[in-house]
Coordinates of C-alpha atoms and ligand atoms in Angstrom, one line a residue:
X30 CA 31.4 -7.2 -2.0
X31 CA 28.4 -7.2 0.7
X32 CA 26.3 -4.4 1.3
X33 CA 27.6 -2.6 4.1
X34 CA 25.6 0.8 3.7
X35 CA 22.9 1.3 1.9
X36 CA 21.3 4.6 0.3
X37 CA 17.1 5.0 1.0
X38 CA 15.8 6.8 -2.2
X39 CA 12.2 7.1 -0.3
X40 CA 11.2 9.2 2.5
X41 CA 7.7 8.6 5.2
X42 CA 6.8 4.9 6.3
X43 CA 8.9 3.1 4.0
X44 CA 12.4 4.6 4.4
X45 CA 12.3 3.8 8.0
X46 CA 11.1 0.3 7.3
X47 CA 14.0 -0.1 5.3
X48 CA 16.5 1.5 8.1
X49 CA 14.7 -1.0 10.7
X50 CA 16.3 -4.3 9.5
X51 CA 19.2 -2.2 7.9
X52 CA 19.6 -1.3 12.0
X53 CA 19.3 -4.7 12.8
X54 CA 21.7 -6.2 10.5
X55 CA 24.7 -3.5 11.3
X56 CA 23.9 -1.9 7.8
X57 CA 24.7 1.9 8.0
X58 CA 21.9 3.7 6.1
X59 CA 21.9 7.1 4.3
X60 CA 19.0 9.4 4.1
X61 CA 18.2 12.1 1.8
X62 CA 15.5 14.4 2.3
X63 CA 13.6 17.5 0.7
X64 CA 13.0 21.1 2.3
X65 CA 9.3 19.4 3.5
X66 CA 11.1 16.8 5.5
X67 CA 13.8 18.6 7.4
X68 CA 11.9 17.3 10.5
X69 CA 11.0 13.8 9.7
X70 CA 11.9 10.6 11.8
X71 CA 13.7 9.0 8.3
X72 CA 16.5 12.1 9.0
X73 CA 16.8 10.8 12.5
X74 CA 17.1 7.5 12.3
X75 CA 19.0 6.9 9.4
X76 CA 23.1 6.8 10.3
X77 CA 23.8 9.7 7.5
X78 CA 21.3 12.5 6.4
X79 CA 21.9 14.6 3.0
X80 CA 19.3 17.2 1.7
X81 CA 18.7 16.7 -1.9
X82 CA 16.2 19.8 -2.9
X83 CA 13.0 21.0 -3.1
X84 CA 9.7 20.1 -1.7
X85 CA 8.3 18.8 -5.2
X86 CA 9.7 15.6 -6.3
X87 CA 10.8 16.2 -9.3
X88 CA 12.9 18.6 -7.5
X89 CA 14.3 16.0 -4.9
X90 CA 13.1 12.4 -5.1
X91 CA 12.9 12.1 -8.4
X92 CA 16.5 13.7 -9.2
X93 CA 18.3 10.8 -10.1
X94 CA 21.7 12.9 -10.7
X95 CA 21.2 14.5 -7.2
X96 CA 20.8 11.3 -6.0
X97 CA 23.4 9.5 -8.0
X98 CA 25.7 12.7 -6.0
X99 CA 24.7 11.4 -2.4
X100 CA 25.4 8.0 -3.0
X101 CA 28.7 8.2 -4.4
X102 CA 29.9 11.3 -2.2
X103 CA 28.6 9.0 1.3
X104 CA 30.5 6.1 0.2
X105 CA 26.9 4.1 -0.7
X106 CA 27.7 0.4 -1.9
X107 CA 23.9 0.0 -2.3
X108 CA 20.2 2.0 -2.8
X109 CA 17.0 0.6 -1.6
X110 CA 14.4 2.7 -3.9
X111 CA 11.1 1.6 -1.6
X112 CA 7.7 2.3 -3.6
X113 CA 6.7 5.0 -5.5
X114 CA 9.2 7.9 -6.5
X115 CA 12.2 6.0 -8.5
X116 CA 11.4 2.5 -7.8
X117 CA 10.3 1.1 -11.0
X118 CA 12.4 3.4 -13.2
X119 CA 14.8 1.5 -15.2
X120 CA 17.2 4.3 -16.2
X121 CA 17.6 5.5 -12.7
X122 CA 18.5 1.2 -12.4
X123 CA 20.9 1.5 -14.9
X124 CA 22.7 4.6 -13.9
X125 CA 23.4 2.6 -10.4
X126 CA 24.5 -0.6 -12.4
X127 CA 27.0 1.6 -14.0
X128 CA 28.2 3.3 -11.0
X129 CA 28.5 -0.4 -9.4
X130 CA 25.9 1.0 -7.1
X131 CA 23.8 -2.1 -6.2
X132 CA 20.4 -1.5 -6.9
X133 CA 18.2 -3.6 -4.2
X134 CA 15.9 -4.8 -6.9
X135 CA 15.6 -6.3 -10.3
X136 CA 17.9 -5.4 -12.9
X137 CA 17.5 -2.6 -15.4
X138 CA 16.4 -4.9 -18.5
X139 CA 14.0 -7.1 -16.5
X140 CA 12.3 -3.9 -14.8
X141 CA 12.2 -2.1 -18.2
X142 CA 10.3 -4.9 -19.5
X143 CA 8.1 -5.0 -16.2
X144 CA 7.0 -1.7 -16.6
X145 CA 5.8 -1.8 -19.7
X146 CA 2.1 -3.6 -18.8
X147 CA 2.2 -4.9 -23.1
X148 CA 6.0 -6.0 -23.4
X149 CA 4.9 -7.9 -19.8
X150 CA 2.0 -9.4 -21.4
X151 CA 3.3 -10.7 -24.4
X152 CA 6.0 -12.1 -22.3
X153 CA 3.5 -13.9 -20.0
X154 CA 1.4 -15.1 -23.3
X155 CA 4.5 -17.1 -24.5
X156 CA 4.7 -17.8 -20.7
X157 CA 1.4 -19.5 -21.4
X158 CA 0.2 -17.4 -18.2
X159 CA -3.4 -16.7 -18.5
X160 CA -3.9 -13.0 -19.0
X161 CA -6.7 -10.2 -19.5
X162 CA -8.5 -10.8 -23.0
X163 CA -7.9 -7.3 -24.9
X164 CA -5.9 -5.6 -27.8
X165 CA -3.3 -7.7 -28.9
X166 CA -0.8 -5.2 -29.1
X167 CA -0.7 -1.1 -28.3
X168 CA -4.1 0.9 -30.2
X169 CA -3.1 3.1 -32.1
X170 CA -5.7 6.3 -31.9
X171 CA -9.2 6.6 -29.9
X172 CA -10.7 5.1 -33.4
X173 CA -8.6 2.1 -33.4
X174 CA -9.4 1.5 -29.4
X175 CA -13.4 1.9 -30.5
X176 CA -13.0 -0.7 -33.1
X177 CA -11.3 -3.1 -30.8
X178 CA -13.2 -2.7 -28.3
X179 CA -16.6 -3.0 -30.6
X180 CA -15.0 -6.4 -31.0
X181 CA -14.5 -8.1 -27.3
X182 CA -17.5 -6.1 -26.3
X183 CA -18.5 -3.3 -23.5
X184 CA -17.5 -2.4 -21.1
X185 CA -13.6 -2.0 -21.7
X186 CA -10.7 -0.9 -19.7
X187 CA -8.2 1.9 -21.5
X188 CA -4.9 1.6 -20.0
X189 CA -1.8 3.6 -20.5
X190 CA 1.1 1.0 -20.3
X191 CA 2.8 2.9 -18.3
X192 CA 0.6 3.6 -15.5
X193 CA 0.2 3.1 -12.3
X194 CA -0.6 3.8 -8.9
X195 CA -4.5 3.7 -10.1
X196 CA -3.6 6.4 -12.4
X197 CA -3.9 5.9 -16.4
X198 CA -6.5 3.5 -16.7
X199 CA -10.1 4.0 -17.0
X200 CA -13.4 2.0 -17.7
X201 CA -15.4 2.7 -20.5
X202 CA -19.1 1.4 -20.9
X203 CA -19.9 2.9 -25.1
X204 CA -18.1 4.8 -27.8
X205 CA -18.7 8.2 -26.3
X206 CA -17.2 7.4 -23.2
X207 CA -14.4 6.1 -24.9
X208 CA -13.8 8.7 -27.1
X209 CA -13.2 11.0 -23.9
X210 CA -11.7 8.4 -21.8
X211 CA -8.6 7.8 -24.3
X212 CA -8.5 11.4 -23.7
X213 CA -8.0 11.4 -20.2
X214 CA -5.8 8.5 -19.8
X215 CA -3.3 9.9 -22.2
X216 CA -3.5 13.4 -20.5
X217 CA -3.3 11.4 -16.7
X218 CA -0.1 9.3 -18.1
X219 CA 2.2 12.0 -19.3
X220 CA 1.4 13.9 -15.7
X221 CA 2.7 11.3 -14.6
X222 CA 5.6 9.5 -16.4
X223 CA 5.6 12.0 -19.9
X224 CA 4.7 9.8 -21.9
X225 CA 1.6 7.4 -23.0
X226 CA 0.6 4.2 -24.6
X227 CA -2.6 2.6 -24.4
X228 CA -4.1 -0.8 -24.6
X229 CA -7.3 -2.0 -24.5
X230 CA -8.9 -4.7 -21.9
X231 CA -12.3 -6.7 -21.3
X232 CA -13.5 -4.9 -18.3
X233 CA -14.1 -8.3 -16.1
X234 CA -17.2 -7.4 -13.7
X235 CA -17.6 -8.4 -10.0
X236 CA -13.9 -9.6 -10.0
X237 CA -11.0 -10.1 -7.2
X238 CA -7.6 -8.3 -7.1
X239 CA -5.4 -11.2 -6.0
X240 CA -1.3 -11.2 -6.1
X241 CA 1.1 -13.3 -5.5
X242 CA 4.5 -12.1 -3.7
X243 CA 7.0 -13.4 -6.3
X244 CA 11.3 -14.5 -4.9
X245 CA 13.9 -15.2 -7.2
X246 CA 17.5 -14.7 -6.8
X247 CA 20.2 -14.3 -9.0
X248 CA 21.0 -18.0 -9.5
X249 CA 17.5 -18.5 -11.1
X250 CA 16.1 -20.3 -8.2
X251 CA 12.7 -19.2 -7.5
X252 CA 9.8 -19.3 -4.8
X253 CA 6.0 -17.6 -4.5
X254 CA 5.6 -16.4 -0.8
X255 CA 2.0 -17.3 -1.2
X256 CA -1.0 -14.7 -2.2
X257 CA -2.7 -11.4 -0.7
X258 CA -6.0 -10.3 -1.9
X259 CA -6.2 -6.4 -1.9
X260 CA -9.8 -6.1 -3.5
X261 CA -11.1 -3.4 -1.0
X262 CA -10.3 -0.4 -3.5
X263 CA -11.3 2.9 -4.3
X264 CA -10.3 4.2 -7.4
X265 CA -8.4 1.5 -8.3
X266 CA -6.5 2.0 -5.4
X267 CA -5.8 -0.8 -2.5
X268 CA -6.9 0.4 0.5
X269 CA -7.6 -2.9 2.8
X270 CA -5.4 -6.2 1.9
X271 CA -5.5 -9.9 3.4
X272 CA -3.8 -13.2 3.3
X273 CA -5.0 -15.9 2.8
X274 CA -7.4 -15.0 0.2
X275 CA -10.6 -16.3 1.5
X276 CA -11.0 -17.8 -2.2
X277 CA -7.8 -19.5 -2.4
X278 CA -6.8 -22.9 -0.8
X279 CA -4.2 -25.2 -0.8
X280 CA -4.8 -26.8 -4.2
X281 CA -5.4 -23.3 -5.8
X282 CA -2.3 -21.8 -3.7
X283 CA -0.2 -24.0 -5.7
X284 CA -1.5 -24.2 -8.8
X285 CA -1.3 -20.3 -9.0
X286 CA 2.2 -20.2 -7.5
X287 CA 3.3 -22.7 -9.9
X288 CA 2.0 -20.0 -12.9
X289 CA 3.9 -17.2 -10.4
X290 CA 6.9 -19.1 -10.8
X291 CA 6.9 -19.1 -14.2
X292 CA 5.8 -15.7 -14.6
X293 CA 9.1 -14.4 -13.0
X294 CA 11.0 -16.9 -15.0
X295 CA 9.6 -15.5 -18.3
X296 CA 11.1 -12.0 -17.4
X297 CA 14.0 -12.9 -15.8
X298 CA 12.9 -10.9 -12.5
X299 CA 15.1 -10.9 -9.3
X300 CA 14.6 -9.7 -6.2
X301 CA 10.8 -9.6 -4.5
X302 CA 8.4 -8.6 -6.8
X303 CA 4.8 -9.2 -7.1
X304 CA 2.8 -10.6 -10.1
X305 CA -1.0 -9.1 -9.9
X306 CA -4.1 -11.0 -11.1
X307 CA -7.7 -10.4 -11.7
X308 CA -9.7 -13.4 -10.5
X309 CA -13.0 -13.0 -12.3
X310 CA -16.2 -14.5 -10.7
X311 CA -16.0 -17.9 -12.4
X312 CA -12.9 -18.6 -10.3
X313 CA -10.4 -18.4 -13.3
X314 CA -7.0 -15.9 -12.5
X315 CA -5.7 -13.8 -15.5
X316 CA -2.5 -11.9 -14.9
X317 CA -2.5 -7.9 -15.1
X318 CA 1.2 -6.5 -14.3
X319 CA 3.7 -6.9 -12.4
X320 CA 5.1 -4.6 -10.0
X321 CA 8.8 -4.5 -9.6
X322 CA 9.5 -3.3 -6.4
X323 CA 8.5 -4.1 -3.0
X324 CA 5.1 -3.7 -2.2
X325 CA 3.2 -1.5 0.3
X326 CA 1.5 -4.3 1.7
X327 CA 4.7 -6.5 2.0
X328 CA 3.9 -7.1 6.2
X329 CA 1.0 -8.8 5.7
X330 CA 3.1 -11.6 4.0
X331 CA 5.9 -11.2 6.5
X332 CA 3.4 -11.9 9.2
X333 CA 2.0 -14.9 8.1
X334 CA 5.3 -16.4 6.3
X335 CA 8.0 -15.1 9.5
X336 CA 10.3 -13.6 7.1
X337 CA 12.1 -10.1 6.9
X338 CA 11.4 -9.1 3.3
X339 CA 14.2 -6.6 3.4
X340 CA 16.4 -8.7 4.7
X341 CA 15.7 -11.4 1.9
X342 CA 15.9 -8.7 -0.3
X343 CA 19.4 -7.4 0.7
X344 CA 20.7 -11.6 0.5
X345 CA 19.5 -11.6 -2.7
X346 CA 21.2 -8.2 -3.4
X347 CA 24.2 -9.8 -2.1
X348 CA 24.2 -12.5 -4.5
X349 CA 23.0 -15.2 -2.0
X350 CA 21.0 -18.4 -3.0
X351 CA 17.5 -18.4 -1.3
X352 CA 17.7 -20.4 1.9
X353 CA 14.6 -22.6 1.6
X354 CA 13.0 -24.0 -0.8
X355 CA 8.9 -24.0 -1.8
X356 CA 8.2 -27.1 0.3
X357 CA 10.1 -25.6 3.3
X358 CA 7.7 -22.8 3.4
X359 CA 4.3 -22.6 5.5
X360 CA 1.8 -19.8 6.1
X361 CA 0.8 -19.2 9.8
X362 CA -2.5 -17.5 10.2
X363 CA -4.1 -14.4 9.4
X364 CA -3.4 -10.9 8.5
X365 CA -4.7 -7.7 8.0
X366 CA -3.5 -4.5 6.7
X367 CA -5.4 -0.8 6.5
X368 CA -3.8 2.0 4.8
X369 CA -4.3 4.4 7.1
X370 CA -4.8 7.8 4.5
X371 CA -4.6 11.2 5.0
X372 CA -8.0 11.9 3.1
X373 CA -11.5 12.8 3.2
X374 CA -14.1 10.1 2.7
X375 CA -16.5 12.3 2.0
X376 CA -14.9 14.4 -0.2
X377 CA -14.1 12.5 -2.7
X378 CA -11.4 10.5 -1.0
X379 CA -9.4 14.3 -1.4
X380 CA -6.4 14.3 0.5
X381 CA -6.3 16.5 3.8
X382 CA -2.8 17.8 5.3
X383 CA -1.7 19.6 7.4
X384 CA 0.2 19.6 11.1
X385 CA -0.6 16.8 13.4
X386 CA -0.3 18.0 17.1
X387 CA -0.8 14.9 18.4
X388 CA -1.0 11.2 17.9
X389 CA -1.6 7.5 19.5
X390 CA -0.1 5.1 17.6
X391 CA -1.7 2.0 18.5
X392 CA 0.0 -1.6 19.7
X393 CA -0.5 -4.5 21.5
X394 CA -0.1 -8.3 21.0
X395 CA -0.2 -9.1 17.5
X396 CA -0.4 -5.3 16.1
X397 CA 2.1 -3.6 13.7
X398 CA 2.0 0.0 12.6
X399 CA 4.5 1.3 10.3
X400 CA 4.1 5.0 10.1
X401 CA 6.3 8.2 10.1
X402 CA 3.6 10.1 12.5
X403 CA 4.7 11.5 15.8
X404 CA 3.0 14.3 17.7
X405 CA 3.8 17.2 16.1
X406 CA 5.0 16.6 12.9
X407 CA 3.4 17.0 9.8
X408 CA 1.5 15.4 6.7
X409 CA 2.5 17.5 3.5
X410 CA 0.3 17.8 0.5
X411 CA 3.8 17.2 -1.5
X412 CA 3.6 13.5 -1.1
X413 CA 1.5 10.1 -0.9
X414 CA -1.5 10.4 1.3
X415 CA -0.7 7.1 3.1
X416 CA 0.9 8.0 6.8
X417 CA 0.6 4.4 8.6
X418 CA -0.1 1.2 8.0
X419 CA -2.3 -0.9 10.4
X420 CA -1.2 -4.8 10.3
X421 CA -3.0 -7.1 12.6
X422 CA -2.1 -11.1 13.2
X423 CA -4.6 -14.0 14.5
X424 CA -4.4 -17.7 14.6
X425 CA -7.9 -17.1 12.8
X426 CA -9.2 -14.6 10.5
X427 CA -12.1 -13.3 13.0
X428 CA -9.1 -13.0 15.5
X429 CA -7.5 -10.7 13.2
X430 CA -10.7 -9.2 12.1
X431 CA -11.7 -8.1 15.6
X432 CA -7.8 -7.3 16.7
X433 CA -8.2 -4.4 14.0
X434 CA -11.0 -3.2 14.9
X435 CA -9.6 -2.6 18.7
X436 CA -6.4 -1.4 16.9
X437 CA -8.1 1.2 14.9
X438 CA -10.2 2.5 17.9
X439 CA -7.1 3.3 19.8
X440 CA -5.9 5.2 16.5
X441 CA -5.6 8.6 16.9
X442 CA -4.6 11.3 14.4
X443 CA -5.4 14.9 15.4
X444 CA -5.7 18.0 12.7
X445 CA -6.3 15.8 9.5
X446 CA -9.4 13.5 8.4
X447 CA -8.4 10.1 7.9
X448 CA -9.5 6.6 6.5
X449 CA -9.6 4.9 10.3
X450 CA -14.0 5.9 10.4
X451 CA -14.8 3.8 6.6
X452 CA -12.4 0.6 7.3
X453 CA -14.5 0.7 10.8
X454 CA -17.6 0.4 8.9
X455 CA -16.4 -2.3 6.3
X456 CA -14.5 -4.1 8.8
X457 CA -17.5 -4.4 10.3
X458 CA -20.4 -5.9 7.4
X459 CA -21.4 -9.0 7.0
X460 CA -19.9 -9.4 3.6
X461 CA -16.3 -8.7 4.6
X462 CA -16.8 -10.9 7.5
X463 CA -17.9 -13.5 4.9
X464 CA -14.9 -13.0 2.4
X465 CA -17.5 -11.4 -0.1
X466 CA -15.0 -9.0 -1.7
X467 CA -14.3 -7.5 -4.8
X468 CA -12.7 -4.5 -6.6
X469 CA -16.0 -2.5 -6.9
X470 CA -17.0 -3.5 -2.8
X471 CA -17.6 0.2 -1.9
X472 CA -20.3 0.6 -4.6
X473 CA -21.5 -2.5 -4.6
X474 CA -22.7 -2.6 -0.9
X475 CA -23.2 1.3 -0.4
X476 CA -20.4 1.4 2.1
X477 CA -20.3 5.5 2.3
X478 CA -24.2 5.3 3.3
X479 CA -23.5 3.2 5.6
X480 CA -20.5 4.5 7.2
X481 CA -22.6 8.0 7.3
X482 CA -25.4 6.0 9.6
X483 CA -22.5 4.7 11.8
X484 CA -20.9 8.0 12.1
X485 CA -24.6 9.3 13.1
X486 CA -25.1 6.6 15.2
X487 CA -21.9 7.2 17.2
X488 CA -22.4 11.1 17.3
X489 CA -25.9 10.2 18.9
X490 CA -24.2 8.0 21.1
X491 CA -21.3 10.3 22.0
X492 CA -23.8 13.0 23.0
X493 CA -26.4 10.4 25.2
X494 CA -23.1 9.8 27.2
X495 CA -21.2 13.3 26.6
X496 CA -25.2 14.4 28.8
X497 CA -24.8 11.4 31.3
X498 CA -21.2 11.9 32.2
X499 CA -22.4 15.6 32.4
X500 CA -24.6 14.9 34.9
X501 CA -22.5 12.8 36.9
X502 CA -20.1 15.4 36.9
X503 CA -22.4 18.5 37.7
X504 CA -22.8 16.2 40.8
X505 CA -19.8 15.1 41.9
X506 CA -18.5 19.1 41.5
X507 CA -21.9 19.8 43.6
X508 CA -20.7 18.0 46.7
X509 CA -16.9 19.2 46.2
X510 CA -17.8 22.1 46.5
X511 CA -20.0 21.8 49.6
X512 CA -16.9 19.9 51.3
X513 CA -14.5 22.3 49.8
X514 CA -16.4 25.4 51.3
X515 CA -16.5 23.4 54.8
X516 CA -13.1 23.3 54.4
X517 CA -12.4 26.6 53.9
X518 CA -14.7 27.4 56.8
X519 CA -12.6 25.4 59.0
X520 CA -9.4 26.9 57.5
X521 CA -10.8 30.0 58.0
X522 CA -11.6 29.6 61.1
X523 CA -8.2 28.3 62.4
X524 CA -6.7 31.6 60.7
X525 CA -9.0 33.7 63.1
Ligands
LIG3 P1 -2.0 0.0 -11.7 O1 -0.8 0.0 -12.4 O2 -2.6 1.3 -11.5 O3 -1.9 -0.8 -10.4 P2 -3.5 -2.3 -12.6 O4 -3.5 -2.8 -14.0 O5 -2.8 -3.1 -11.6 O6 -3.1 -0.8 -12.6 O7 -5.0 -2.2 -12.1 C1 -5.4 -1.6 -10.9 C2 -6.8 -2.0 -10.5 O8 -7.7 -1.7 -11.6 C3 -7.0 -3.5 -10.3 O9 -6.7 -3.9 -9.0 C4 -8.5 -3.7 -10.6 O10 -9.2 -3.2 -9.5 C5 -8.7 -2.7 -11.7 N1 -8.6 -3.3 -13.0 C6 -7.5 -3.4 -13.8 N2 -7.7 -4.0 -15.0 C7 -9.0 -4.4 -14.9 C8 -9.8 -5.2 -15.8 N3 -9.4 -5.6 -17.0 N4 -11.1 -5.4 -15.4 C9 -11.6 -5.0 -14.2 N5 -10.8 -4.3 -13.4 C10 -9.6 -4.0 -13.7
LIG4 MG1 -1.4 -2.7 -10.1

């Protein structure tokens, strides 16, 4: 049966994404939302609107039985779960195979094995896809992890295997560190998902996050919708991505995709997923995870490849064979996306909510912003600090470079602090001009010293032209009110 309405388990800039070409296509879509979001645009604009709980996930988003309610009592033949909240939780799959729900995504078994960054590893090492050197299997205590990592040598990455999100996993540089690190990573892991495992990684230095958007549908055939490199971090955390990587070319594209290919083979993934590598500074790419689900930065892709992810997602849903094949597809230019955060660069990175009175989202040729802001609404400390994405397109990288930068000018966000004043300031070195990225950029170049002199440099200028616009002003009121008080003379004068 085709997918004629579809449940979003997601709220903010995603669940409207997913009503957008569900809108297009005829699809009727059902919302849920929590107390926080009685008033957000994903209640609006979806055709149907249940409330499902509580502002804290667990007491809405993550309620799978809640959810399970909604769909079955709206008639739901389908559930897109976005990112985040339920998306890469295999029971929550499996309670939707068994309630022939159709769960837009991989199926249970293959995301169960996908989420579980040792089970995926060994399955890529019989793969023969090259991956992180480390433990060989799980460690068992903080002594075990010292040993193992005494053996590959500092510094050393502790994982949990169920992280995510740049949560659970940490770097360690000598035994102490490690010692409280396992710690932390097992205490960071069950916050998040209740429970913990942990493997041990070389820590590769100077090194490139690079991923490759993976396509397979349910007849096995399978495509790579080329790479994105998303090495502007913090914490682990993407906050700037790009396509083409500025390190990968035709030859490497394929030679990668080919390994991508395989990679979603070896796990028997369907749907659009994406296969994450490290590409260490020698130029060789060793697989990390897999994410099974689609991806926050999916536009970038869609920009330079034409397609409607969610629309290839829903055809593959459907039980349709892709419509092209590898050699069929071609990347057009260059793209650009900037998670526009609710957060305080200077604090940490700490998140910052609150209402937003007003907003200007910003367009033009060749821009994209997908974002639940609108004046008025506002950003809850409940949820994700992401509120927009920033996408821009060019026929040349500097093109899309500079087409941000105007795009992020015109961005504005009242009442919270956001990320728009640092990706001004990297967008702007010479070393992300020259495609001299990697995961530690920030540190490496001093970005937050820098961005502080640019935020100086502009308060400096702001007041220079806040005094000559004074001026002007002062004068221009000057002889208004001269005229203004011959005016009134005359006036006055008539009157007598
Ligand atoms: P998550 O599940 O949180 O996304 P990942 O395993 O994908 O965790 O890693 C997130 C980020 O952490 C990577 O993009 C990279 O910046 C860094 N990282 C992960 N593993 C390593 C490693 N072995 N060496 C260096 N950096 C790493
Ligand atoms: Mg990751």
């Amino acid at each position: 049966m085709m997918i004629e309405k579809v449940l979003i388990a997601n709220r903010g800039e995603i669940a409207l994404r997913v009503i957008k070409t569900c809108k297009r296509l005829g699809i009727k879509t059902v919302a849920v939302y929590s107390d926080e979001d009685i008033n957000s645009l994903h209640v609006k604009q979806a055709t149907e609107a249940y409330h499902i709980g509580e502002a804290a996930p667990a007491k809405s988003y993550l309620n799978q039985e809640k959810i399970l309610d909604v769909m079955l009592s709206s008639g739901s033949d389908a559930v897109h779960p976005g990112y985040g909240f339920l998306s890469e939780n295999d029971d929550f799959a499996r309670l939707c195979e068994k309630n022939k729900i159709n769960f837009i995504g991989p199926s249970a078994d293959s995301m169960n094995l996908c989420g579980d960054k040792m089970e995926c590893k060994s399955a890529m090492l019989k793969a023969h896809v090259p991956t992180v050197p480390g433990s060989p299997g799980l460690v068992k205590d903080a002594d075990d992890a010292e040993k193992i990592a005494n053996e590959i040598g500092y510094p050393v990455m502790l994982k949990s295997v169920y992280g995510g999100g740049g949560r659970g996993i940490r770097i360690v540089t000598n035994d102490k560190e490690l010692q409280e690190g396992f710690d932390t990573v097992t205490s960071e892991s069950i916050a998040a998902v209740g429970k913990s495992a942990i493997i041990v990684e070389k820590f590769l230095e100077k090194t490139r996050h690079i991923e490759y958007q993976m396509c397979r549908d349910k007849h096995g055939n399978a495509v790579h919708l080329f790479e994105r490199e998303c090495s502007i971090q913090r914490r682990n955390q993407k906050l700037i991505e790009q396509t083409p990587s500025p390190v990968v070319d035709d030859v490497k594209r394929e030679e990668i995709g080919e390994i991508v290919v395989r990679a979603a083979e070896a796990v028997d993934y369907t749907n659009l997923g994406t296969a994450e590598f490290l590409r260490a500074d020698n130029g060789e790419f060793y697989f990390i995870e897999i994410n099974a689900r689609l991806q926050v930065e999916h536009p970038i892709s869609e920009m330079v490849s034409g397609l409607d992810f969610v629309k290839l997602q829903l055809d593959i849903a459907n039980g349709e064979p892709l419509p092209f094949k590898q050699s069929d597809l071609k990347m057009n230019g260059y793209a650009i996306e900037c998670r526009i955060n609710a957060e305080d660069t200077f604090l940490d990175f700490a998140p910052s909510t609150g209402p937003v009175p007003d907003v200007t989202i910003p367009s033009g040729p060749n821009v994209r912003c997908d974002t639940y802001l609108y004046p008025g609404c506002t950003v809850s400390p409940f949820y994700d600090s992401l509120m927009a994405k920033l996408v821009t397109w060019g026929q040349t990288f500097e093109e899309s470079r500079t087409r941000m930068l105007s795009a992020l000018s015109d961005f504005y966000i009242q009442g919270v602090e956001t990320s728009i004043p640092l990706y001004k300031t990297i967008l702007e070195t010479d070393e992300y001009k020259n495609g001299d990225l990697s995961t530690d950029f920030l540190k490496r170049y001093d970005v937050i010293d820098r961005l502080t002199k640019d935020l100086k440099n502009e308060q400096e200028e702001k007041s220079d032209a806040a005094l000559a616009a004074a001026i002007i002003h002062s004068e221009y009121f000057k002889s208004r009110a001269q005229n203004s008080t011959a005016n009134n003379t005359n006036w006055k004068y008539k009157l007598d």
